[in-house]
GROMACS .gro file of C-alpha atoms in nm:
model
  447
    1MET     CA    1  -1.562  -0.141  -0.071
    2GLY     CA    2  -1.826  -0.410  -0.122
    3ARG     CA    3  -1.855  -0.755   0.028
    4GLU     CA    4  -1.736  -0.925  -0.292
    5GLN     CA    5  -1.419  -0.715  -0.296
    6TRP     CA    6  -1.340  -0.805   0.066
    7LYS     CA    7  -1.390  -1.172  -0.020
    8LYS     CA    8  -1.136  -1.145  -0.301
    9ILE     CA    9  -0.886  -0.977  -0.067
   10TRP     CA   10  -0.934  -1.246   0.197
   11VAL     CA   11  -0.910  -1.541  -0.041
   12GLY     CA   12  -0.618  -1.388  -0.228
   13SER     CA   13  -0.410  -1.320   0.082
   14ALA     CA   14  -0.517  -1.594   0.328
   15GLY     CA   15  -0.261  -1.838   0.193
   16ASN     CA   16   0.016  -1.600   0.292
   17MET     CA   17  -0.100  -1.613   0.652
   18VAL     CA   18  -0.090  -1.993   0.663
   19GLU     CA   19   0.235  -1.997   0.464
   20TRP     CA   20   0.417  -1.769   0.704
   21PHE     CA   21   0.266  -1.943   1.004
   22ASP     CA   22   0.421  -2.271   0.883
   23TRP     CA   23   0.749  -2.100   0.792
   24PHE     CA   24   0.774  -1.937   1.136
   25VAL     CA   25   0.679  -2.239   1.347
   26TYR     CA   26   0.939  -2.459   1.178
   27ALA     CA   27   1.217  -2.219   1.276
   28SER     CA   28   1.083  -2.147   1.624
   29PHE     CA   29   0.991  -2.506   1.721
   30ALA     CA   30   1.307  -2.661   1.575
   31VAL     CA   31   1.467  -2.645   1.920
   32TYR     CA   32   1.198  -2.888   2.040
   33PHE     CA   33   1.191  -3.141   1.756
   34ALA     CA   34   1.558  -3.142   1.647
   35ASP     CA   35   1.644  -3.433   1.878
   36ALA     CA   36   1.349  -3.634   1.747
   37PHE     CA   37   1.507  -3.684   1.404
   38PHE     CA   38   1.873  -3.738   1.488
   39PRO     CA   39   2.071  -3.955   1.732
   40LYS     CA   40   2.084  -3.831   2.089
   41GLY     CA   41   2.399  -3.679   2.227
   42ASN     CA   42   2.476  -3.346   2.060
   43ASP     CA   43   2.191  -3.096   2.084
   44THR     CA   44   2.376  -2.824   1.896
   45ALA     CA   45   2.464  -3.053   1.605
   46ASN     CA   46   2.107  -3.178   1.588
   47LEU     CA   47   1.971  -2.822   1.580
   48MET     CA   48   2.218  -2.726   1.308
   49ASN     CA   49   2.113  -3.028   1.101
   50THR     CA   50   1.748  -2.936   1.143
   51MET     CA   51   1.811  -2.574   1.044
   52GLY     CA   52   2.016  -2.697   0.749
   53ILE     CA   53   1.701  -2.866   0.625
   54PHE     CA   54   1.519  -2.536   0.691
   55ALA     CA   55   1.768  -2.360   0.459
   56VAL     CA   56   1.672  -2.598   0.177
   57GLY     CA   57   1.341  -2.415   0.159
   58PHE     CA   58   1.518  -2.094   0.056
   59PHE     CA   59   1.701  -2.268  -0.228
   60LEU     CA   60   1.373  -2.405  -0.362
   61ARG     CA   61   1.194  -2.069  -0.364
   62PRO     CA   62   1.325  -1.956  -0.707
   63VAL     CA   63   1.227  -2.296  -0.849
   64GLY     CA   64   0.880  -2.254  -0.701
   65GLY     CA   65   0.860  -1.903  -0.844
   66TRP     CA   66   0.944  -2.033  -1.189
   67VAL     CA   67   0.715  -2.339  -1.185
   68LEU     CA   68   0.414  -2.179  -1.019
   69GLY     CA   69   0.457  -1.850  -1.201
   70ARG     CA   70   0.436  -2.044  -1.526
   71VAL     CA   71   0.119  -2.217  -1.402
   72GLY     CA   72  -0.032  -1.880  -1.309
   73ASP     CA   73   0.026  -1.736  -1.655
   74ARG     CA   74  -0.070  -2.044  -1.856
   75LYS     CA   75  -0.349  -2.199  -1.647
   76GLY     CA   76  -0.475  -1.900  -1.452
   77ARG     CA   77  -0.430  -1.724  -1.119
   78LYS     CA   78  -0.684  -1.952  -0.951
   79ALA     CA   79  -0.494  -2.264  -1.059
   80ALA     CA   80  -0.166  -2.129  -0.921
   81LEU     CA   81  -0.320  -2.023  -0.590
   82THR     CA   82  -0.489  -2.361  -0.549
   83LEU     CA   83  -0.165  -2.546  -0.623
   84THR     CA   84   0.041  -2.341  -0.376
   85VAL     CA   85  -0.199  -2.411  -0.092
   86THR     CA   86  -0.203  -2.782  -0.184
   87LEU     CA   87   0.176  -2.797  -0.152
   88MET     CA   88   0.152  -2.599   0.168
   89SER     CA   89  -0.095  -2.840   0.324
   90ALA     CA   90   0.105  -3.145   0.216
   91SER     CA   91   0.425  -3.010   0.372
   92ALA     CA   92   0.254  -2.936   0.706
   93ILE     CA   93   0.096  -3.283   0.717
   94LEU     CA   94   0.428  -3.452   0.643
   95ILE     CA   95   0.604  -3.271   0.927
   96ALA     CA   96   0.316  -3.341   1.165
   97ILE     CA   97   0.332  -3.719   1.101
   98ALA     CA   98   0.706  -3.756   1.036
   99PRO     CA   99   0.846  -4.061   1.221
  100THR     CA  100   1.118  -4.002   1.479
  101TYR     CA  101   1.473  -4.138   1.464
  102GLY     CA  102   1.382  -4.401   1.722
  103THR     CA  103   1.102  -4.528   1.499
  104ALA     CA  104   1.243  -4.507   1.147
  105GLY     CA  105   1.605  -4.404   1.179
  106TYR     CA  106   1.695  -4.142   0.919
  107GLY     CA  107   1.366  -4.206   0.741
  108GLY     CA  108   1.216  -3.926   0.947
  109VAL     CA  109   1.486  -3.688   0.818
  110ALA     CA  110   1.393  -3.783   0.461
  111VAL     CA  111   1.028  -3.699   0.531
  112LEU     CA  112   1.131  -3.370   0.690
  113LEU     CA  113   1.348  -3.284   0.389
  114ILE     CA  114   1.069  -3.358   0.141
  115ALA     CA  115   0.830  -3.145   0.346
  116ARG     CA  116   1.069  -2.849   0.345
  117MET     CA  117   1.122  -2.883  -0.029
  118LEU     CA  118   0.746  -2.871  -0.085
  119GLN     CA  119   0.718  -2.571   0.144
  120GLY     CA  120   0.998  -2.391  -0.039
  121LEU     CA  121   0.823  -2.450  -0.372
  122SER     CA  122   0.497  -2.327  -0.223
  123VAL     CA  123   0.645  -2.010  -0.072
  124GLY     CA  124   0.822  -1.933  -0.398
  125GLY     CA  125   0.494  -1.934  -0.589
  126GLU     CA  126   0.252  -1.801  -0.327
  127TYR     CA  127   0.387  -1.445  -0.321
  128ALA     CA  128   0.354  -1.386  -0.694
  129ALA     CA  129   0.026  -1.574  -0.729
  130SER     CA  130  -0.142  -1.374  -0.454
  131ALA     CA  131   0.023  -1.045  -0.560
  132THR     CA  132  -0.101  -1.092  -0.915
  133TYR     CA  133  -0.450  -1.196  -0.808
  134LEU     CA  134  -0.495  -0.910  -0.559
  135THR     CA  135  -0.372  -0.656  -0.813
  136GLU     CA  136  -0.585  -0.782  -1.101
  137ALA     CA  137  -0.897  -0.842  -0.893
  138SER     CA  138  -0.902  -0.486  -0.759
  139ALA     CA  139  -1.052  -0.172  -0.907
  140PRO     CA  140  -0.783   0.052  -1.063
  141GLY     CA  141  -0.810   0.307  -0.782
  142ARG     CA  142  -0.790   0.039  -0.510
  143ARG     CA  143  -0.495  -0.174  -0.617
  144GLY     CA  144  -0.256  -0.035  -0.356
  145PHE     CA  145  -0.506  -0.086  -0.075
  146ALA     CA  146  -0.599  -0.438  -0.181
  147SER     CA  147  -0.245  -0.561  -0.239
  148SER     CA  148  -0.131  -0.424   0.099
  149PHE     CA  149  -0.319  -0.710   0.262
  150GLN     CA  150  -0.049  -0.944   0.140
  151TYR     CA  151   0.183  -0.816   0.413
  152VAL     CA  152  -0.106  -0.790   0.658
  153SER     CA  153  -0.162  -1.165   0.618
  154MET     CA  154   0.210  -1.247   0.618
  155THR     CA  155   0.261  -1.058   0.944
  156ALA     CA  156  -0.055  -1.211   1.091
  157GLY     CA  157   0.089  -1.556   1.022
  158GLN     CA  158   0.406  -1.470   1.212
  159LEU     CA  159   0.208  -1.326   1.501
  160LEU     CA  160  -0.017  -1.633   1.520
  161GLY     CA  161   0.286  -1.860   1.523
  162LEU     CA  162   0.451  -1.656   1.796
  163GLY     CA  163   0.128  -1.645   1.996
  164LEU     CA  164   0.081  -2.021   1.971
  165GLN     CA  165   0.437  -2.078   2.085
  166ILE     CA  166   0.383  -1.857   2.390
  167VAL     CA  167   0.060  -2.041   2.476
  168LEU     CA  168   0.215  -2.387   2.444
  169GLN     CA  169   0.520  -2.285   2.646
  170ARG     CA  170   0.301  -2.160   2.928
  171THR     CA  171   0.051  -2.447   2.932
  172LEU     CA  172   0.268  -2.753   2.863
  173SER     CA  173   0.586  -2.885   3.016
  174ASP     CA  174   0.919  -2.871   2.838
  175ASP     CA  175   0.918  -3.252   2.820
  176ALA     CA  176   0.579  -3.254   2.650
  177LEU     CA  177   0.696  -3.002   2.391
  178HIS     CA  178   1.001  -3.213   2.312
  179SER     CA  179   0.816  -3.544   2.298
  180TRP     CA  180   0.491  -3.473   2.110
  181ALA     CA  181   0.349  -3.120   2.144
  182TRP     CA  182   0.583  -2.976   1.879
  183ARG     CA  183   0.354  -3.146   1.623
  184ILE     CA  184   0.055  -2.930   1.725
  185PRO     CA  185   0.145  -2.618   1.521
  186PHE     CA  186   0.194  -2.827   1.207
  187ILE     CA  187  -0.144  -2.995   1.252
  188ILE     CA  188  -0.299  -2.649   1.289
  189GLY     CA  189  -0.109  -2.533   0.980
  190ALA     CA  190  -0.239  -2.827   0.777
  191LEU     CA  191  -0.598  -2.757   0.886
  192GLY     CA  192  -0.558  -2.389   0.799
  193ALA     CA  193  -0.425  -2.479   0.456
  194ALA     CA  194  -0.720  -2.713   0.398
  195ILE     CA  195  -0.962  -2.430   0.474
  196VAL     CA  196  -0.779  -2.196   0.237
  197PHE     CA  197  -0.784  -2.470  -0.028
  198TYR     CA  198  -1.164  -2.487  -0.005
  199LEU     CA  199  -1.194  -2.109  -0.031
  200ARG     CA  200  -0.969  -2.095  -0.334
  201ARG     CA  201  -1.152  -2.375  -0.511
  202THR     CA  202  -1.461  -2.153  -0.511
  203MET     CA  203  -1.288  -1.830  -0.615
  204LEU     CA  204  -1.339  -1.670  -0.955
  205GLU     CA  205  -1.065  -1.601  -1.208
  206THR     CA  206  -0.968  -1.235  -1.243
  207GLU     CA  207  -1.140  -1.044  -1.523
  208VAL     CA  208  -0.805  -0.916  -1.649
  209TYR     CA  209  -0.670  -1.269  -1.699
  210ALA     CA  210  -0.998  -1.407  -1.832
  211ALA     CA  211  -1.023  -1.134  -2.095
  212ASP     CA  212  -0.664  -1.184  -2.207
  213ASP     CA  213  -0.703  -1.562  -2.209
  214GLN     CA  214  -0.993  -1.533  -2.453
  215THR     CA  215  -0.805  -1.316  -2.702
  216ALA     CA  216  -0.442  -1.432  -2.672
  217ALA     CA  217  -0.320  -1.773  -2.783
  218ASP     CA  218   0.052  -1.710  -2.750
  219PRO     CA  219   0.227  -2.046  -2.693
  220ASP     CA  220   0.514  -1.863  -2.519
  221ARG     CA  221   0.302  -1.706  -2.245
  222GLY     CA  222   0.432  -1.786  -1.899
  223THR     CA  223   0.766  -1.910  -2.035
  224LEU     CA  224   1.124  -1.798  -1.975
  225LYS     CA  225   1.138  -1.696  -2.341
  226ALA     CA  226   0.852  -1.453  -2.285
  227LEU     CA  227   1.011  -1.327  -1.964
  228LEU     CA  228   1.337  -1.253  -2.145
  229ALA     CA  229   1.141  -1.019  -2.370
  230HIS     CA  230   1.081  -0.818  -2.051
  231LYS     CA  231   1.422  -0.856  -1.895
  232ARG     CA  232   1.441  -0.487  -1.803
  233GLU     CA  233   1.128  -0.520  -1.594
  234ALA     CA  234   1.265  -0.841  -1.441
  235PHE     CA  235   1.585  -0.664  -1.338
  236LEU     CA  236   1.372  -0.379  -1.209
  237VAL     CA  237   1.185  -0.622  -0.981
  238ILE     CA  238   1.517  -0.750  -0.844
  239ALA     CA  239   1.636  -0.394  -0.779
  240LEU     CA  240   1.298  -0.297  -0.629
  241THR     CA  241   1.317  -0.593  -0.394
  242MET     CA  242   1.682  -0.565  -0.292
  243GLY     CA  243   1.661  -0.283  -0.039
  244GLY     CA  244   1.312  -0.366   0.080
  245THR     CA  245   1.366  -0.733   0.158
  246VAL     CA  246   1.693  -0.671   0.348
  247ALA     CA  247   1.526  -0.403   0.562
  248TYR     CA  248   1.216  -0.618   0.615
  249TYR     CA  249   1.408  -0.922   0.739
  250THR     CA  250   1.632  -0.701   0.955
  251TYR     CA  251   1.343  -0.549   1.148
  252THR     CA  252   1.121  -0.858   1.163
  253THR     CA  253   1.286  -1.200   1.185
  254TYR     CA  254   1.629  -1.073   1.296
  255LEU     CA  255   1.505  -0.808   1.541
  256THR     CA  256   1.444  -1.041   1.836
  257LYS     CA  257   1.786  -1.203   1.801
  258TYR     CA  258   1.954  -0.863   1.767
  259LEU     CA  259   1.788  -0.724   2.079
  260SER     CA  260   1.878  -1.037   2.273
  261ASN     CA  261   2.231  -1.107   2.149
  262SER     CA  262   2.363  -0.759   2.072
  263ALA     CA  263   2.158  -0.526   2.291
  264GLY     CA  264   2.169  -0.767   2.586
  265MET     CA  265   1.794  -0.754   2.639
  266ASP     CA  266   1.608  -1.034   2.815
  267LYS     CA  267   1.467  -1.281   2.557
  268SER     CA  268   1.108  -1.248   2.680
  269THR     CA  269   1.129  -0.868   2.662
  270ALA     CA  270   1.285  -0.884   2.316
  271SER     CA  271   1.003  -1.113   2.199
  272LEU     CA  272   0.743  -0.874   2.340
  273VAL     CA  273   0.905  -0.580   2.160
  274SER     CA  274   0.897  -0.774   1.835
  275PHE     CA  275   0.535  -0.884   1.884
  276CYS     CA  276   0.408  -0.531   1.958
  277ALA     CA  277   0.608  -0.374   1.676
  278LEU     CA  278   0.486  -0.632   1.424
  279PHE     CA  279   0.124  -0.580   1.530
  280VAL     CA  280   0.142  -0.205   1.469
  281PHE     CA  281   0.331  -0.270   1.144
  282MET     CA  282   0.052  -0.502   1.029
  283CYS     CA  283  -0.211  -0.234   1.095
  284LEU     CA  284  -0.017   0.027   0.899
  285GLN     CA  285  -0.015  -0.166   0.570
  286PRO     CA  286  -0.370  -0.087   0.446
  287LEU     CA  287  -0.332   0.280   0.541
  288ALA     CA  288  -0.014   0.314   0.338
  289GLY     CA  289  -0.161   0.114   0.050
  290LYS     CA  290  -0.463   0.343   0.041
  291LEU     CA  291  -0.234   0.648   0.048
  292SER     CA  292  -0.049   0.514  -0.257
  293ASP     CA  293  -0.379   0.498  -0.444
  294ARG     CA  294  -0.409   0.872  -0.390
  295ILE     CA  295  -0.056   1.004  -0.434
  296GLY     CA  296   0.115   0.725  -0.630
  297ARG     CA  297   0.358   0.442  -0.561
  298ARG     CA  298   0.686   0.630  -0.614
  299PRO     CA  299   0.647   0.875  -0.324
  300LEU     CA  300   0.613   0.586  -0.077
  301LEU     CA  301   0.899   0.388  -0.229
  302ILE     CA  302   1.125   0.694  -0.229
  303THR     CA  303   1.032   0.774   0.132
  304PHE     CA  304   1.123   0.419   0.232
  305ALA     CA  305   1.455   0.425   0.048
  306VAL     CA  306   1.559   0.768   0.179
  307GLY     CA  307   1.460   0.669   0.532
  308SER     CA  308   1.642   0.336   0.519
  309THR     CA  309   1.951   0.488   0.360
  310PHE     CA  310   1.994   0.763   0.618
  311LEU     CA  311   1.824   0.624   0.931
  312THR     CA  312   1.937   0.260   0.941
  313VAL     CA  313   2.276   0.328   1.099
  314PRO     CA  314   2.146   0.557   1.378
  315ILE     CA  315   1.842   0.333   1.448
  316MET     CA  316   2.048   0.014   1.474
  317THR     CA  317   2.313   0.191   1.682
  318LEU     CA  318   2.053   0.325   1.925
  319LEU     CA  319   1.874  -0.010   1.939
  320ARG     CA  320   2.197  -0.171   2.053
  321HIS     CA  321   2.195   0.058   2.357
  322ALA     CA  322   1.816   0.072   2.410
  323GLY     CA  323   1.826  -0.151   2.719
  324THR     CA  324   1.457  -0.142   2.811
  325PHE     CA  325   1.121  -0.213   2.650
  326TRP     CA  326   0.991   0.133   2.558
  327PRO     CA  327   1.301   0.277   2.388
  328ALA     CA  328   1.344  -0.048   2.193
  329LEU     CA  329   0.978  -0.048   2.090
  330GLY     CA  330   0.991   0.316   1.980
  331LEU     CA  331   1.298   0.262   1.764
  332SER     CA  332   1.159  -0.061   1.619
  333LEU     CA  333   0.834   0.114   1.527
  334LEU     CA  334   1.024   0.399   1.362
  335ALA     CA  335   1.214   0.147   1.150
  336LEU     CA  336   0.899  -0.044   1.054
  337VAL     CA  337   0.710   0.275   0.966
  338VAL     CA  338   0.989   0.346   0.717
  339VAL     CA  339   0.979  -0.011   0.582
  340THR     CA  340   0.601   0.020   0.534
  341GLY     CA  341   0.671   0.247   0.237
  342TYR     CA  342   0.799  -0.065   0.060
  343THR     CA  343   0.599  -0.354   0.203
  344SER     CA  344   0.254  -0.198   0.164
  345ILE     CA  345   0.277  -0.157  -0.215
  346ASN     CA  346   0.560  -0.370  -0.350
  347ALA     CA  347   0.319  -0.644  -0.461
  348CYS     CA  348   0.109  -0.420  -0.685
  349VAL     CA  349   0.407  -0.221  -0.818
  350LYS     CA  350   0.571  -0.539  -0.946
  351ALA     CA  351   0.247  -0.675  -1.090
  352GLU     CA  352   0.184  -0.344  -1.267
  353LEU     CA  353   0.512  -0.375  -1.458
  354PHE     CA  354   0.421  -0.676  -1.672
  355PRO     CA  355   0.163  -0.769  -1.937
  356THR     CA  356  -0.104  -1.019  -1.835
  357GLY     CA  357   0.052  -1.317  -2.016
  358ILE     CA  358   0.379  -1.295  -1.823
  359ARG     CA  359   0.269  -1.113  -1.506
  360ALA     CA  360   0.277  -1.405  -1.260
  361LEU     CA  361   0.616  -1.537  -1.374
  362GLY     CA  362   0.749  -1.183  -1.411
  363VAL     CA  363   0.677  -1.115  -1.045
  364ALA     CA  364   0.759  -1.462  -0.913
  365LEU     CA  365   1.102  -1.551  -1.048
  366PRO     CA  366   1.288  -1.217  -1.012
  367TYR     CA  367   1.137  -1.165  -0.667
  368ALA     CA  368   1.232  -1.514  -0.551
  369ILE     CA  369   1.588  -1.466  -0.677
  370ALA     CA  370   1.624  -1.130  -0.503
  371ASN     CA  371   1.468  -1.264  -0.186
  372ALA     CA  372   1.702  -1.564  -0.179
  373LEU     CA  373   2.009  -1.348  -0.245
  374PHE     CA  374   1.930  -1.060  -0.011
  375GLY     CA  375   1.636  -1.138   0.220
  376GLY     CA  376   1.720  -1.498   0.293
  377THR     CA  377   2.084  -1.415   0.362
  378ALA     CA  378   2.024  -1.101   0.574
  379GLU     CA  379   2.053  -1.280   0.907
  380TYR     CA  380   2.364  -1.469   0.801
  381VAL     CA  381   2.529  -1.149   0.680
  382ALA     CA  382   2.444  -0.979   1.010
  383LEU     CA  383   2.595  -1.263   1.211
  384TRP     CA  384   2.903  -1.269   0.984
  385PHE     CA  385   2.970  -0.902   1.059
  386LYS     CA  386   2.910  -0.965   1.429
  387LYS     CA  387   3.145  -1.263   1.435
  388GLY     CA  388   3.410  -1.051   1.262
  389GLY     CA  389   3.388  -0.789   1.534
  390ILE     CA  390   3.245  -0.520   1.304
  391GLU     CA  391   2.873  -0.549   1.367
  392SER     CA  392   2.817  -0.189   1.256
  393GLY     CA  393   2.925  -0.299   0.908
  394TYR     CA  394   2.585  -0.468   0.874
  395TYR     CA  395   2.406  -0.140   0.938
  396TRP     CA  396   2.593   0.013   0.644
  397TYR     CA  397   2.514  -0.296   0.434
  398VAL     CA  398   2.139  -0.246   0.490
  399ALA     CA  399   2.171   0.125   0.415
  400GLY     CA  400   2.370   0.050   0.099
  401CYS     CA  401   2.107  -0.192  -0.033
  402ALA     CA  402   1.840   0.074   0.027
  403ALA     CA  403   2.053   0.331  -0.157
  404VAL     CA  404   2.069   0.105  -0.464
  405SER     CA  405   1.691   0.071  -0.460
  406LEU     CA  406   1.657   0.448  -0.416
  407VAL     CA  407   1.832   0.506  -0.748
  408VAL     CA  408   1.580   0.273  -0.912
  409TYR     CA  409   1.280   0.439  -0.746
  410LEU     CA  410   1.396   0.782  -0.859
  411SER     CA  411   1.438   0.670  -1.220
  412MET     CA  412   1.127   0.454  -1.264
  413ARG     CA  413   0.793   0.579  -1.390
  414GLU     CA  414   0.473   0.591  -1.186
  415THR     CA  415   0.255   0.277  -1.217
  416ARG     CA  416  -0.056   0.374  -1.020
  417THR     CA  417  -0.275   0.476  -1.315
  418ILE     CA  418  -0.179   0.216  -1.574
  419ASP     CA  419  -0.442   0.001  -1.742
  420LEU     CA  420  -0.360  -0.364  -1.666
  421HIS     CA  421  -0.532  -0.465  -1.989
  422ARG     CA  422  -0.294  -0.245  -2.190
  423VAL     CA  423   0.035  -0.263  -1.998
  424GLY     CA  424   0.324  -0.353  -2.228
  425LYS     CA  425   0.127  -0.262  -2.543
  426ASP     CA  426   0.143   0.045  -2.763
  427GLY     CA  427  -0.151   0.218  -2.919
  428ASP     CA  428  -0.172  -0.049  -3.188
  429GLY     CA  429  -0.183  -0.328  -2.934
  430LYS     CA  430   0.176  -0.442  -2.991
  431GLU     CA  431   0.424  -0.524  -2.719
  432GLY     CA  432   0.611  -0.212  -2.608
  433ALA     CA  433   0.962  -0.181  -2.475
  434GLY     CA  434   0.849  -0.111  -2.123
  435ALA     CA  435   1.188   0.019  -2.018
  436PRO     CA  436   1.225   0.213  -1.696
  437GLY     CA  437   1.214   0.574  -1.789
  438GLY     CA  438   1.108   0.478  -2.143
  439THR     CA  439   0.815   0.583  -2.353
  440GLU     CA  440   0.466   0.657  -2.233
  441THR     CA  441   0.352   0.321  -2.368
  442GLY     CA  442   0.608   0.114  -2.179
  443ALA     CA  443   0.528  -0.135  -1.905
  444VAL     CA  444   0.619   0.116  -1.636
  445ALA     CA  445   0.461   0.416  -1.798
  446ALA     CA  446   0.181   0.607  -1.630
  447GLY     CA  447  -0.148   0.525  -1.793
   0.00000   0.00000   0.00000
C-alpha cells in the first residue's frame, strides 16, 4: 500500500480518534467537574445532572446522522468530514472555557448543554462520513483493510483518554483535578480537532463521488425521499448494527464497570484489564479487515454472530467469577476477538449497500438510530437487569440481539466484490431493487 493510500486512511479515520477521545473524557472526568456547574451540597445529584447532559448527545446522534449524511451526499465526503471536525472542535472549546456556577450561575450549564449537543451532532455524522470516505477512497481489494482503521482510531481515542486520565490522577492532586485540571483533556481535544481540520481541508474528494457528481444531477440525492427508495438496505443496516453495537458496548465501555461492580474486582485492576484488552482489540482490526478482503465479509459477520449468540452467556458468567487479572483478561480478549468479526468490517459493508448519491445518508441515519436504540442503551439495560436481581438476563439479551443479526448475515449477499460505481444499478444503468437476497444487480449483490 502506497504513501497516498496511508494518508487517505489517516485523514479519513483521524476524526474518530479525536471524537472518541472527547466522548470518553466527558464521561470519565464528569466526577471532577460536576460540582463546578451546579450548587454545592449533593455530589450524587450533581453527577446525575452532568451525566443527564451527557445523555443528550445520544439523542442528537440520529439528527447528526441525517444532517451530515445529507451534506456528504449533496456537497461531498470532504465537506461532511470537515464539518464534523468543526463541530467537534467547537464542542471541546466550549467545555474547556465553560464558566462555573460560582461565576455565571446556570449559564455554565447552558454552555455545557450546547457543547454536548454539538458533540452529539458531530458523532452522528462522523461515523458515516469516515466510513463512506474510507470505503470509496480504497482500491476494491483493500476496502475491508482500509475501513477497519475506523475502529482502530475509535479505540485509540478511548485508550488515549484513559491514559491521560491515569497520568493526571498520578501527577496532580484531587483538589487540582476538581478545581481546574479537568479542563486539560478538553483543551487537548480541541487542539487535536484543529489539527484534523487542517488535514481534512487539504484532502481530495473520492473518485467514486467525483465521477458520480459529474454525471448525476438528481435533486433528490442525499434526501430522505431518496433513502426511502432504499428502505430495505436501511433496515438491513439497522439489523446489521443491532447485535454488533450491543456486543461492542458490553465489552468496551461497560466492561470496567461490570468487573468492578459485579465481579468484585478492584477498580484499578478492572481498568488495567480493559486497557490491555482494548489495545489488543485495536491491533486485531486491520488483520480481520484484510482477511475479509480475501474471503469475504459474510464469513466474518457470521463468525461474530455465532460466537456472540452461543458464547456470551458463558463468557459473562465466567467473567463474574474471574476474580483476578489474567482470567479476566483472557475472557475479555476472547469476547473482543469474536466482536472483531463485526467491528473490523461493518463500516465498509454498510457503505457497499448503497449507491453513491445516497451512500453517506444511507449509512448515517440507520446506523445512528440503531446505535441510539441498542448501543447507547446497553449499559442502562445491563444495570436494569442487575437492579432487578436477574443480571444474567442481560447476557441472554446480548445473545438474542446477536441471534437476530445472525439471521440477517445468513440471508444477505456478499458485498466484497461489488463495483461502487455500479451498486444499485442494473445493466442499463437504472436503479435496481437492491433487496437482501435479491437479484444479482441489487445493492447487496456480489459484483
